[in-house]
Amino acid sequence: MKKTTIKNILAKKGKSPIVCLTAYSKSIAEIIDKYCDIILVGDSVGMVLYGMRSTRDVKLETMILHGKTVKKSTKKSLVVFDMPYKTYPNKFIAYENAKKVIKETKCDAVKLEGGKEIVKTIKHLTKKGIPVLGHIGLLPQQSINFKLKGKNITQKNQILKDALAITKAGVFAMVIECVVESLAKKITRSVSVPTIGIGASKFCDGQILVT
């Protein structure tokens, strides 16, 4: 099985759907590996496996344990590590934590939630050789109030600006979560990198589901 690379993911933009699922364990990672382009070791592990109220309670050490397991259990998929809440408050702390993650788990990239406010962090990580998957729209680490985003013009403009900003900063792809379909479609057509939807739109370049 040929290993999926970031170059492969970029090449799928507008051409073929990107398949992305979450995994937190050896058994699930082994099952889904042959079907996925990307496997996300998501901070959703807190709610899915530990019964936590939100992703905010997930610790870096917990994520690293799951990241190690998933990465060791995959051969084909690009494995992305979801950086937990408060592990990237600025570019310097983000780099120290991301460096630790990559060293200990051997994951292929990290995922950060946010738009214009984390541009400096994305630039710093990518400059240091750590690939970043972006995440815009609904941000579970910032709010546990899960409501559809982009219903008014102010939100639409802000989320579109976020998408353009993180693209320019260097993300190789971005997750768009829980936004109105027309906005997800517009973002997908406006950015040069692939978009991966969570409850966003069939017009995204791929979809992600929590396994």
Tab-separated table of C-alpha atoms in Angstrom, residues 73 117 120 162 167:
chain	number	residue	atom	x	y	z
A	73	SER	CA	-1.439	0.882	13.245
A	117	GLU	CA	-6.153	34.943	15.052
A	120	LYS	CA	1.131	33.711	12.986
A	162	ASP	CA	-10.565	33.212	7.950
A	167	THR	CA	-4.687	29.399	3.229
